[in-house]
Amino acid sequence: FVRMSQAKARGDTALLAREMRRFVLQNALVMLPLVVVGAALASLLVGVYRLEGPAAERTLMLMLAAAFVASLGNPAGLFLAVIDRIWLASGLNVAWGIITLALAWWLRDGGAQSVALAFLLGYAFHCIVATLLAERLLAREPGS
């Protein structure tokens, strides 16, 4: 975030784009091993909360996947803040919330797994749209 802000202050759009993409890669490299380990230890982790069984494990795995996807979308959201598009970022957050709640309601008969799936799909929407918007805004900038 700091490096993106510094690149924006210097007017260096190419560096700003590289920093945003580097931020995505950094998050992926940190989060992917955590998600893999969490998934491998799912039965142990859900047992800490006195839960057991495949449904509890799948729910945890879906939430881990949602956290991974959210981490990939986070840099695009911060990029939008750095380039003074905070209202756009806020609108994306509202849309994410509405989509997630609507999906959770629609899938409510599936229990906790469905709520976890709603979070995963909501974060996927947010990640994809925020990243596409960020890339589009970067393409418009001179020097990109």
Coordinates of C-alpha atoms in Angstrom, one line a residue:
F1 CA 0.0 0.0 0.0
V2 CA 2.8 2.4 0.9
R3 CA 4.7 1.7 -2.3
M4 CA 1.5 2.1 -4.4
S5 CA 0.9 5.5 -2.6
Q6 CA 4.4 6.6 -3.3
A7 CA 4.2 5.6 -7.0
K8 CA 0.9 7.5 -7.3
A9 CA 2.5 10.6 -5.6
R10 CA 5.3 10.5 -8.2
G11 CA 2.9 10.0 -11.0
D12 CA 4.6 6.7 -12.0
T13 CA 1.7 4.7 -13.4
A14 CA 3.9 1.9 -14.5
L15 CA 5.3 1.4 -11.0
L16 CA 1.8 1.8 -9.6
A17 CA 0.6 -1.1 -11.8
R18 CA 3.7 -3.2 -10.9
E19 CA 3.2 -2.6 -7.2
M20 CA -0.5 -3.6 -7.3
R21 CA 0.3 -6.8 -9.2
R22 CA 3.2 -7.5 -6.8
F23 CA 0.8 -7.0 -3.9
V24 CA -1.5 -9.6 -5.4
L25 CA 1.4 -12.1 -5.8
Q26 CA 2.6 -11.4 -2.3
N27 CA -0.8 -12.1 -0.9
A28 CA -1.1 -15.3 -3.0
L29 CA 2.3 -16.5 -1.8
V30 CA 1.4 -15.9 1.8
M31 CA -2.2 -17.1 1.8
L32 CA -2.0 -20.2 -0.4
P33 CA 0.3 -22.2 1.9
L34 CA -1.9 -21.2 4.9
V35 CA -5.0 -22.3 3.0
V36 CA -3.5 -25.6 2.0
V37 CA -2.3 -26.3 5.6
G38 CA -5.6 -25.3 7.0
A39 CA -7.4 -27.6 4.6
A40 CA -5.1 -30.5 5.4
L41 CA -5.7 -29.9 9.1
A42 CA -9.4 -29.3 8.7
S43 CA -10.6 -32.2 10.9
L44 CA -8.2 -31.1 13.7
L45 CA -9.2 -27.4 13.4
V46 CA -12.9 -28.0 13.5
G47 CA -12.4 -30.3 16.4
V48 CA -11.1 -27.4 18.4
Y49 CA -14.6 -26.0 18.2
R50 CA -16.1 -29.5 19.1
L51 CA -17.3 -30.0 15.5
E52 CA -16.7 -33.0 13.5
G53 CA -17.5 -34.6 10.2
P54 CA -17.2 -33.9 6.5
A55 CA -19.7 -31.0 6.6
A56 CA -17.8 -29.1 9.2
E57 CA -14.5 -29.7 7.3
R58 CA -16.0 -28.6 4.0
T59 CA -17.4 -25.5 5.6
L60 CA -13.9 -24.6 6.9
M61 CA -12.4 -25.3 3.5
L62 CA -14.9 -23.0 1.8
M63 CA -14.1 -20.3 4.4
L64 CA -10.4 -20.7 3.8
A65 CA -11.0 -20.5 0.0
A66 CA -13.0 -17.3 0.6
A67 CA -10.2 -15.8 2.7
F68 CA -7.7 -16.7 -0.1
V69 CA -9.9 -15.0 -2.8
A70 CA -10.5 -12.0 -0.5
S71 CA -6.7 -11.6 -0.2
L72 CA -6.3 -11.6 -3.9
G73 CA -8.9 -8.8 -4.3
N74 CA -7.6 -6.7 -1.5
P75 CA -4.8 -5.0 -3.5
A76 CA -7.3 -3.8 -6.2
G77 CA -9.5 -2.3 -3.5
L78 CA -6.5 -0.5 -2.0
F79 CA -5.5 0.6 -5.4
L80 CA -8.9 2.2 -5.9
A81 CA -8.4 4.1 -2.6
V82 CA -4.8 5.2 -3.6
I83 CA -6.1 6.7 -6.9
D84 CA -8.9 8.5 -5.1
R85 CA -11.7 6.3 -6.2
I86 CA -12.9 5.6 -2.7
W87 CA -16.6 5.9 -3.7
L88 CA -16.1 3.2 -6.3
A89 CA -14.3 1.0 -3.7
S90 CA -17.2 1.6 -1.3
G91 CA -19.7 0.8 -3.9
L92 CA -18.0 -2.5 -4.6
N93 CA -18.1 -3.3 -0.9
V94 CA -21.8 -2.6 -0.8
A95 CA -22.3 -4.8 -3.8
W96 CA -20.2 -7.6 -2.2
G97 CA -22.3 -7.4 0.9
I98 CA -25.6 -7.5 -1.0
I99 CA -24.5 -10.4 -3.2
T100 CA -23.2 -12.3 -0.2
L101 CA -26.3 -11.8 1.9
A102 CA -28.6 -12.6 -1.0
L103 CA -26.7 -15.8 -1.8
A104 CA -26.7 -16.8 1.9
W105 CA -30.4 -16.3 2.0
W106 CA -31.0 -18.1 -1.3
L107 CA -28.8 -21.1 -0.2
R108 CA -30.0 -21.1 3.4
D109 CA -31.3 -24.6 3.3
G110 CA -27.8 -25.9 2.9
G111 CA -26.7 -24.7 6.4
A112 CA -23.2 -23.5 7.2
Q113 CA -21.7 -24.8 4.0
S114 CA -24.0 -22.7 2.0
V115 CA -23.2 -19.6 4.0
A116 CA -19.5 -20.3 3.5
L117 CA -20.2 -20.8 -0.3
A118 CA -22.0 -17.5 -0.3
F119 CA -18.9 -15.8 1.2
L120 CA -16.7 -17.5 -1.4
L121 CA -18.9 -16.4 -4.3
G122 CA -19.3 -12.9 -2.9
Y123 CA -15.5 -12.4 -2.5
A124 CA -15.0 -13.9 -6.0
F125 CA -17.4 -11.3 -7.4
H126 CA -15.6 -8.5 -5.5
C127 CA -12.1 -9.7 -6.5
I128 CA -13.0 -10.1 -10.2
V129 CA -14.8 -6.8 -10.5
A130 CA -12.3 -4.8 -8.5
T131 CA -9.4 -6.2 -10.4
L132 CA -11.0 -5.6 -13.8
L133 CA -11.8 -2.0 -12.8
A134 CA -8.3 -1.4 -11.5
E135 CA -6.8 -2.8 -14.7
R136 CA -9.1 -0.7 -16.8
L137 CA -8.2 2.5 -14.8
L138 CA -4.5 1.7 -15.1
A139 CA -4.9 1.3 -18.9
R140 CA -6.3 4.8 -19.1
E141 CA -3.4 6.4 -17.3
P142 CA -0.6 7.8 -19.4
G143 CA 2.7 5.9 -19.1
S144 CA 1.0 2.6 -18.3

